[in-house]
Coordinates of C-alpha atoms in Angstrom, one line a residue:
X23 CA 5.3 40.8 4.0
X24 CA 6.8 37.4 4.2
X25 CA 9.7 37.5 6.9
X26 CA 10.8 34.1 7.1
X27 CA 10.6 31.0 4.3
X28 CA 11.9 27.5 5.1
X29 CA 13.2 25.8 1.7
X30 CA 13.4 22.1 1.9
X31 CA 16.4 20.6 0.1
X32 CA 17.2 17.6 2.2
X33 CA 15.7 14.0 0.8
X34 CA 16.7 11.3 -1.4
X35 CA 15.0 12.4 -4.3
X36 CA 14.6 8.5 -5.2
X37 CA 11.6 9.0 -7.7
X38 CA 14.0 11.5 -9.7
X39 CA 16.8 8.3 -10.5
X40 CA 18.9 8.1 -12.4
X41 CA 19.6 11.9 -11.7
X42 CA 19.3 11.7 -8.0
X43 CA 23.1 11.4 -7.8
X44 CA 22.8 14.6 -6.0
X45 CA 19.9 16.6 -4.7
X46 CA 17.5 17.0 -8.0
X47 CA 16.8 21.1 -7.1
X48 CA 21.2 21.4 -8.3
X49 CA 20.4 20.1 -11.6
X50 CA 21.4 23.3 -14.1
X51 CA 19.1 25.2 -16.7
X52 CA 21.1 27.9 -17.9
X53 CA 24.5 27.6 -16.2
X54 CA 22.6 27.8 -12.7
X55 CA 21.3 24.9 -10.3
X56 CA 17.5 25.1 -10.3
X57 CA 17.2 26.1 -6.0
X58 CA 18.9 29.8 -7.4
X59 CA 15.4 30.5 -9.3
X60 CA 13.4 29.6 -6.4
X61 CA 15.7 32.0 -4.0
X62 CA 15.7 34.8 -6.9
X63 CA 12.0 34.3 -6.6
X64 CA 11.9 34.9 -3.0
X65 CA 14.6 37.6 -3.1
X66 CA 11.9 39.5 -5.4
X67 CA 9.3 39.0 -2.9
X68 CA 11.2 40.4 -0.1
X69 CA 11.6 37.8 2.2
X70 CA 13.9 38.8 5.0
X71 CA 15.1 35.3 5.5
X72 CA 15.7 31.9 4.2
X73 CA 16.4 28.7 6.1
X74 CA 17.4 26.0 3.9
X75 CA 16.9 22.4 5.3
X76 CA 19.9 20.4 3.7
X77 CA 21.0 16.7 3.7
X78 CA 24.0 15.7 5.8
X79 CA 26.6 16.1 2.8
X80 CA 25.8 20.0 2.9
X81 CA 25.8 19.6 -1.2
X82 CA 23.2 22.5 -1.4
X83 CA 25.5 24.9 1.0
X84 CA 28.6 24.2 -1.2
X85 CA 26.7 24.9 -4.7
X86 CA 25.2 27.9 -3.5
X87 CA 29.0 29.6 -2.3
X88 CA 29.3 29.8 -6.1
X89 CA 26.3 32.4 -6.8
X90 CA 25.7 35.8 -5.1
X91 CA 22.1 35.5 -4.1
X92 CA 21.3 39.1 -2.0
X93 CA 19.7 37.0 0.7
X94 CA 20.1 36.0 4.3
X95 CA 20.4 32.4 4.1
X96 CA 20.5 30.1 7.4
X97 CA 21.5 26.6 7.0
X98 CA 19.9 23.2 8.8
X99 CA 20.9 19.5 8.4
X100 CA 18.3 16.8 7.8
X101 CA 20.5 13.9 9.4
X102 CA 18.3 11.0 7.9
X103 CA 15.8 11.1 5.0
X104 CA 12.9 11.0 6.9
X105 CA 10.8 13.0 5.1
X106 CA 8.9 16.7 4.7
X107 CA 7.7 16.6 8.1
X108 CA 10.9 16.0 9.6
X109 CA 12.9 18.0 7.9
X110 CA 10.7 21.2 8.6
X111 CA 10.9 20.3 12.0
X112 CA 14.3 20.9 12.1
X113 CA 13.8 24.4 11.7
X114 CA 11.3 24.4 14.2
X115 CA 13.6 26.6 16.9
X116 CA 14.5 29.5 14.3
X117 CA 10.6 30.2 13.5
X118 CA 9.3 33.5 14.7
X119 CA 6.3 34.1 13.2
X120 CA 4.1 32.9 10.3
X121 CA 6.9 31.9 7.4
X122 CA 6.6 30.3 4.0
X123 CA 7.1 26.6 3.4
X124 CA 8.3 25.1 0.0
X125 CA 10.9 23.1 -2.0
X126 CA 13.8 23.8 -3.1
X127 CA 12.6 23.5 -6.9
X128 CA 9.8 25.7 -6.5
X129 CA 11.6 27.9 -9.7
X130 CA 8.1 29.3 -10.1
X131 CA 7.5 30.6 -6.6
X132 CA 7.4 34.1 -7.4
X133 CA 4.7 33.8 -10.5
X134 CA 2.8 31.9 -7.8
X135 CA 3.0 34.5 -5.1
X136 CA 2.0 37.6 -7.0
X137 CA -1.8 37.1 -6.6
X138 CA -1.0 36.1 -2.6
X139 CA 1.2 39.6 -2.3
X140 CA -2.1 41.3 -4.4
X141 CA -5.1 40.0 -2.0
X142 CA -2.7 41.0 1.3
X143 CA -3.6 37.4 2.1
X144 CA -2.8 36.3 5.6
X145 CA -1.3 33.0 7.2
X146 CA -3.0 30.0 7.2
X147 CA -3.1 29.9 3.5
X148 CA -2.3 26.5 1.1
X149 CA -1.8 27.6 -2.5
X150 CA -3.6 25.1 -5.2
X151 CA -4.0 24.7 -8.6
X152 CA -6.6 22.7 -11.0
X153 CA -4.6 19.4 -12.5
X154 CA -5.5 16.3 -14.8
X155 CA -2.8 14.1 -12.6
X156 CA -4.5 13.4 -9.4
X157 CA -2.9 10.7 -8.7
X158 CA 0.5 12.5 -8.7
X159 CA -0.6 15.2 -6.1
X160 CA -2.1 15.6 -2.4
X161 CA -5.8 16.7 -3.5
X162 CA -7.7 19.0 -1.4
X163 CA -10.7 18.1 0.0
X164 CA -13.3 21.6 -0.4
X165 CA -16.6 22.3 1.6
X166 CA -17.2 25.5 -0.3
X167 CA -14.2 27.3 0.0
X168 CA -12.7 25.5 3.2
X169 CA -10.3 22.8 3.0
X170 CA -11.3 20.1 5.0
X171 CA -8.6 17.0 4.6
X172 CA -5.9 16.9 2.0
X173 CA -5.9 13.5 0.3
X174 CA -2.3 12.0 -0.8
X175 CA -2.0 10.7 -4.2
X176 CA -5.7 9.7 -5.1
X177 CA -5.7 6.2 -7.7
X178 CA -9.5 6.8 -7.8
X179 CA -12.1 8.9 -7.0
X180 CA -10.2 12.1 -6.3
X181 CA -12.3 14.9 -3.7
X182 CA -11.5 17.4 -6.3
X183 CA -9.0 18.8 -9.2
X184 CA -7.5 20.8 -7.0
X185 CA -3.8 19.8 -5.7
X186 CA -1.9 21.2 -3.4
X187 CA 1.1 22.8 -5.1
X188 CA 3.8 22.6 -2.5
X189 CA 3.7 26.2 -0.7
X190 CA 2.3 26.4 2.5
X191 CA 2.0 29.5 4.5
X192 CA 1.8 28.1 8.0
X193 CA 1.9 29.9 11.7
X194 CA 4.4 28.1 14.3
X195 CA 1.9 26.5 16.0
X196 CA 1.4 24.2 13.1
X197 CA 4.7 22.4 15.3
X198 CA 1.8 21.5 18.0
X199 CA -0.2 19.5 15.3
X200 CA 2.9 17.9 14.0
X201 CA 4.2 16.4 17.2
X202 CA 0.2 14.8 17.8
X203 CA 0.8 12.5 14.7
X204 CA 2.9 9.3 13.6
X205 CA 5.8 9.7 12.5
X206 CA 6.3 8.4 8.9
X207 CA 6.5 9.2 5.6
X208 CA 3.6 11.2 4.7
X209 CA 3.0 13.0 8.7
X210 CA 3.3 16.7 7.1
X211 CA 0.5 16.0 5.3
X212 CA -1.4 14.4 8.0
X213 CA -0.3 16.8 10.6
X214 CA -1.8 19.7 7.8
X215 CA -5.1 17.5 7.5
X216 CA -5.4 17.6 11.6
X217 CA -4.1 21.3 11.2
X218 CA -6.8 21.3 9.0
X219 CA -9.6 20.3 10.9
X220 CA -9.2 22.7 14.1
X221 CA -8.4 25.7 11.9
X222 CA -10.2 27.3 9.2
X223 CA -7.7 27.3 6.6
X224 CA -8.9 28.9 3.1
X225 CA -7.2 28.0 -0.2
X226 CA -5.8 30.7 -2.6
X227 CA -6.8 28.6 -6.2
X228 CA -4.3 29.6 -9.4
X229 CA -6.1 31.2 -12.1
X230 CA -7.7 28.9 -14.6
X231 CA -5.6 30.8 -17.4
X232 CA -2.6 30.1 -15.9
X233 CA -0.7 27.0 -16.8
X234 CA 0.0 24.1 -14.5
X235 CA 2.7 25.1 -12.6
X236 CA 6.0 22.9 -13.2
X237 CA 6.6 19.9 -11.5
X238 CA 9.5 17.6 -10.6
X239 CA 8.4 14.4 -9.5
X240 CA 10.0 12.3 -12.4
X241 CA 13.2 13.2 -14.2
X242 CA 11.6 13.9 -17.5
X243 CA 9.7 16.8 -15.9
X244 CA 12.7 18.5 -16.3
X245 CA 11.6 19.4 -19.7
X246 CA 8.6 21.0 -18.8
X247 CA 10.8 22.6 -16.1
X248 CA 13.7 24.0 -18.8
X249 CA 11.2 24.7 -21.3
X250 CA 9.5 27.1 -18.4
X251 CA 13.0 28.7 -17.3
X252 CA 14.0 29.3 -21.0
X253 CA 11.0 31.2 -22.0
X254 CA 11.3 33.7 -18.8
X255 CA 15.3 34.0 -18.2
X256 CA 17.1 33.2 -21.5
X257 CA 19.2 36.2 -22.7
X258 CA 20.1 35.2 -25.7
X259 CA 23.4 36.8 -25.5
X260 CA 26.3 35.5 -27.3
X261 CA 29.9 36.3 -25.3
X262 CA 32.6 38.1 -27.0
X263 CA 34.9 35.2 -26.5
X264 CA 32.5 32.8 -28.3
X265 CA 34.4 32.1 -31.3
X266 CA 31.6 31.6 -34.0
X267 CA 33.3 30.3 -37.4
X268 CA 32.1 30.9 -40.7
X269 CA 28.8 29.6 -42.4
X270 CA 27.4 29.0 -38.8
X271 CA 23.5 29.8 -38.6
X272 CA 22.2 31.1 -35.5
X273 CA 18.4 31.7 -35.5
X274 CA 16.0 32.7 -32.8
X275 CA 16.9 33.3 -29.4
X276 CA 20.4 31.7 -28.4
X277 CA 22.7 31.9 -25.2
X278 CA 26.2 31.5 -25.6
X279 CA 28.8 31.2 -22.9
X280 CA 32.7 32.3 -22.9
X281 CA 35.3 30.5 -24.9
X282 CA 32.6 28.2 -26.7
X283 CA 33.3 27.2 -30.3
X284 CA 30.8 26.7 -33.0
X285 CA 32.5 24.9 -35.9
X286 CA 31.8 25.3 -39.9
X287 CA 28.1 24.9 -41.0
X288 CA 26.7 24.1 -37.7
X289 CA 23.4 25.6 -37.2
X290 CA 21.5 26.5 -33.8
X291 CA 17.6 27.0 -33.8
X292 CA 16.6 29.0 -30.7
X293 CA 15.3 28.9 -28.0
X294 CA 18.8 27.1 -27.0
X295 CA 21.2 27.6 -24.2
X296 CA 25.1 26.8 -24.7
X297 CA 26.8 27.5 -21.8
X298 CA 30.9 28.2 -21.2
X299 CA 34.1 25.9 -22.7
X300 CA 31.7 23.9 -24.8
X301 CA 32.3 22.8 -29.1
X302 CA 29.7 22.5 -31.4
X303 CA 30.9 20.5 -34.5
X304 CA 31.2 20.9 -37.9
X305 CA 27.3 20.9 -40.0
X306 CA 25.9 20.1 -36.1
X307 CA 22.4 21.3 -35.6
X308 CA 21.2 22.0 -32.2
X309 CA 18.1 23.2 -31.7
X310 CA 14.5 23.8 -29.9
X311 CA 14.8 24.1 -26.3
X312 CA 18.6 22.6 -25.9
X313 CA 20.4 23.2 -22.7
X314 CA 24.1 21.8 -22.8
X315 CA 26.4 23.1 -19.8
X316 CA 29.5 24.1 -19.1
X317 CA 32.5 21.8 -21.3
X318 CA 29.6 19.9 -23.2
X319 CA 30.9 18.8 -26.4
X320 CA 28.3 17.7 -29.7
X321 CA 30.6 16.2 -32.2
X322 CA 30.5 16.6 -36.3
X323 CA 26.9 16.0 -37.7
X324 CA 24.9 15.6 -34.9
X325 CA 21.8 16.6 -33.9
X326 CA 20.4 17.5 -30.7
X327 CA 16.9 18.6 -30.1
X328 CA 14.9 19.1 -27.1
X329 CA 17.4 17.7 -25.1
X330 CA 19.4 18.5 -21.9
X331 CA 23.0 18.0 -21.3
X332 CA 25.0 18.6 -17.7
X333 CA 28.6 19.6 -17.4
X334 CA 31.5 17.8 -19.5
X335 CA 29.5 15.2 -21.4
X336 CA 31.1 14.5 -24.8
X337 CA 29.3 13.3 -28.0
X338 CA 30.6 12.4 -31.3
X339 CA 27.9 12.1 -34.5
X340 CA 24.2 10.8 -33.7
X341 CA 20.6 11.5 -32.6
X342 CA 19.8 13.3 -29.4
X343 CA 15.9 13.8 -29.0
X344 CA 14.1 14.1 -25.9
X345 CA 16.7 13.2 -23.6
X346 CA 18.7 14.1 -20.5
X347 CA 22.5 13.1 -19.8
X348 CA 23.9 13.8 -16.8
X349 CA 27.5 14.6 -16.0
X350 CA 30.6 13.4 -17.9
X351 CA 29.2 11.2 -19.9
X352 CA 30.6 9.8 -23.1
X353 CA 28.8 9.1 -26.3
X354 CA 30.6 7.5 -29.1
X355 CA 30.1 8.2 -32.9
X356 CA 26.5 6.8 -34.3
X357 CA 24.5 6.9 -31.1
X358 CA 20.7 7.3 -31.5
X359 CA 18.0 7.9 -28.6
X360 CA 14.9 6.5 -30.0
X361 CA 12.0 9.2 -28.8
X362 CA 9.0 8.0 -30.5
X363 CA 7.0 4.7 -30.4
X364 CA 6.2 3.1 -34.0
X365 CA 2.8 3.9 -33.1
X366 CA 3.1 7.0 -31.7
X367 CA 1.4 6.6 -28.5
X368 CA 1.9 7.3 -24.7
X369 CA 5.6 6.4 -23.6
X370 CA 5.6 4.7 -20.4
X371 CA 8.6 4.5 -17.8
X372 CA 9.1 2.0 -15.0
X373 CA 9.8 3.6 -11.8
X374 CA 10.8 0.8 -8.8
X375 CA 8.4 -2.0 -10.6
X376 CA 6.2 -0.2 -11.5
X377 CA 4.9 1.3 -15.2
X378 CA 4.5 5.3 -14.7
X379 CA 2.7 7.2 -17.5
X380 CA 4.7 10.0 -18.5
X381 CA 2.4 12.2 -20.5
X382 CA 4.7 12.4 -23.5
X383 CA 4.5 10.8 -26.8
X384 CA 8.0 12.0 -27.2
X385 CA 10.9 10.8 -24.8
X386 CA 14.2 9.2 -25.3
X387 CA 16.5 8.4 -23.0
X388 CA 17.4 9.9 -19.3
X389 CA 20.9 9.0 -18.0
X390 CA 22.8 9.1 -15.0
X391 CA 26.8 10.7 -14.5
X392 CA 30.0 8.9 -15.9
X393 CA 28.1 6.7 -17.9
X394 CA 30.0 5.5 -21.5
X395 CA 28.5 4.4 -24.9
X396 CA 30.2 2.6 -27.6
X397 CA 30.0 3.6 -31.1
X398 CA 26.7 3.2 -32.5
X399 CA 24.5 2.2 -29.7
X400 CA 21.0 2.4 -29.8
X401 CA 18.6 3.4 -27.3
X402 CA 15.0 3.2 -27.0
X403 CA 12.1 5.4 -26.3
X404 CA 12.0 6.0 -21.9
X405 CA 15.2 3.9 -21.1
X406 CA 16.7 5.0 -17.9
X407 CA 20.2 4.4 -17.3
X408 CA 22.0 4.8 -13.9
X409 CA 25.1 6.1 -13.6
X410 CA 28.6 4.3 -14.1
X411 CA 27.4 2.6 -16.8
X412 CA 28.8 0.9 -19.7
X413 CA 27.1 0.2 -23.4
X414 CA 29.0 -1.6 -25.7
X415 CA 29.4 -1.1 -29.5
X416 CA 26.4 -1.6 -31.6
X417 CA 24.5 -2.3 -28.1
X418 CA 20.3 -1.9 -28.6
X419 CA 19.3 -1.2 -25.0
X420 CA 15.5 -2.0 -24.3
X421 CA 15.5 -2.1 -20.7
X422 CA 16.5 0.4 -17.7
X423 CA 19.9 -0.6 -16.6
X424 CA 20.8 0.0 -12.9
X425 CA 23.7 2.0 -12.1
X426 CA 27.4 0.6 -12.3
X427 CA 25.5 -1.6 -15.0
X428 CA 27.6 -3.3 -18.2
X429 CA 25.6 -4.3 -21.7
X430 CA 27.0 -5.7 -24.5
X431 CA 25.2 -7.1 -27.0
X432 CA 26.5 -10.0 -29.2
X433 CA 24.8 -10.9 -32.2
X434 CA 21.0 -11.6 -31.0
X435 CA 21.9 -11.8 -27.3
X436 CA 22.2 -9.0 -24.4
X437 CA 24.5 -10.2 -21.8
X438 CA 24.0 -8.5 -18.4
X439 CA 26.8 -8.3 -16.1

């Protein structure tokens, strides 16, 4: 039995921009913020306890007042963003015998623990997991089944396949190790490599049948991430308040929330979540994996496909494929997110100067809150566009615009501001 897990939930989340307007594990799938999965998960295993390391705006301890979770939940502050390390040090003083370590959007934690829970396994354990993205991961480092060093982020030459997938099962005096190293960015990992090296510490490996486990480095893993969610927890239940109006088409599985209106003609395609208050338009299609939250509104003949929408964002007519909106935004009549290259290949994003490969061929665009599109704007394949922004009518955006950002274009020129 697990006793005690420490959930880390502090951080800047600066890789997950233009989403990282709050902590990335309160972005909601299905009317709940992504941590709730992760402590359903560990409410299912039993553990007696959960300490939640938190940033200094207690965001995650406000959120989670809304939901009735059946656990006993202690809460830490992180003060500064100083990294995993330092935030699990926090917690340090409340540790009283081997615990769990993991993040906060570690929605599969239960799936990942049921072979753990099988074996009886015992702490030290790291779990791991076979991946084609090295270079995304700390790789392990095997001599037969030991771990000896986990490497961080491998360009080349990777030690193995095998990276670490986040959850730790440590013994306190893994706190000895950690106070030996320097402290920076990356010391719980090279506190776990010295852990590593004066303990024998064995590795439980995923099955090879099971698929890679979801990951939210990037904000376009959220797809993989809802697409995960929806095929374990939708319902598919439509309320009794839903007013559904004739001619409407609602095939597969399909959520829909109270007091939501789906107008003449429109037709949903499950799997597809539509949460509470929201307004589907007149001959709208929605379909394959949409997750639009509470008081989203998709105007008269749209479509929206693959895509994921957060609380209060309006759209009138237009193309949503691929793409990620966060809070009250608004989208006015003929917008288009481009999710496909003319020739078809790779879509690449830049991240902070530098060009990230996303894995997807398809991928549109990924915006920030409060940001506002005039009629007709066009948006190409893997633009990311902050929050507070401003698009002007018949605007073509090719570029990432920071947040607070204005772009109008005028005849063959974008002006900046």
């Amino acid at each position: 039995m697990i006793f005690q897990a420490v959930v880390l939930a502090a951080g800047q989340s600066s890789r997950f921009w233009p989403l990282n307007y709050q902590h990335k594990s309160l972005f909601k799938i299905m009317g709940r913020p992504l941590i709730c999965y992760t402590l359903e998960g560990l409410r299912k295993l039993k553990v007696k306890e959960v300490i939640i390391v938190q940033g200094p705006k207690k965001e995650i301890e406000k959120e989670l007042k809304n939901f009735n979770l059946g656990l006993k939940i202690r809460y830490l502050i992180q003060k500064n963003p100083l990294g995993m390390g330092n935030a699990l040090w926090q917690a340090r003083s409340l540790i009283e015998g081997p615990f769990l370590v993991l993040n906060a959007e570690r929605v599969d934690i239960f799936s990942i623990l049921q072979e753990f829970k099988r074996q009886n396994l015992k702490a030290p354990l790291l779990i791991g997991q076979k991946t084609e993205r090295p270079e995304l991961f700390g790789i392990l480092r095997l001599k037969g089944r030991r771990i000896l060093e986990i490497v961080e982020k491998p360009k080349k030459d990777p030690p193995s396949k095998i990276k670490v997938v986040g959850v730790y099962f440590l013994e306190p005096n893994f706190f000895k190790y950690y106070q030996k190293v320097k402290k920076e960015q990356y010391d719980f990992e090279k506190a776990l490599s010295f852990y590593l090296r004066k303990t024998e510490i064995r590795p439980l490996i995923l099955k090879k049948s099971e698929k890679e486990t979801p990951v939210l480095k990037y904000p376009w893993h959220l797809f993989s991430m809802s697409k995960y969610l929806m095929d374990r927890h939708l319902e598919g239940k439509i309320e009794k308040s839903a007013k559904i109006s004739r001619g409407v088409k609602i095939l597969g599985k399909v959520s829909i929330g109270k007091n939501t209106k789906i107008l003449e003609g429109a037709v949903i395609k499950g799997p597809c979540f539509i949460g509470e208050n929201c307004l589907v338009g007149t001959n709208s299609l929605v379909r394959e994996y949409s997750n639009l939250e509470k008081g989203v509104w998709i105007g008269a003949l749209a479509e929206v496909t693959r895509s994921i929408f957060q609380k209060n964002t309006h759209t009138h007519s237009g193309y949503f494929g691929d793409s990620i909106f966060g809070e009250d935004c608004r989208i006015g009549a003929g917008t288009v997110t481009a999710n496909l290259r003319l020739d078809r290949k790779e879509i690449k994003v830049k991240v902070k100067k530098e060009k990230i490969k996303t894995g997807l061929t398809s991928l549109g665009v990924i915006c920030g809150r409060n940001s506002h599109f005039g009629i007709n704007s066009a948006l190409m394949p893997g633009v990311l566009i902050g929050s507070c922004c401003q698009i002007g009518p018949r605007s073509v955006v090719f570029e990432s615009l920071k947040d607070g950002q204005i772009l109008i274009t005028q005849f063959k020129t974008q002006i900046k501001k």
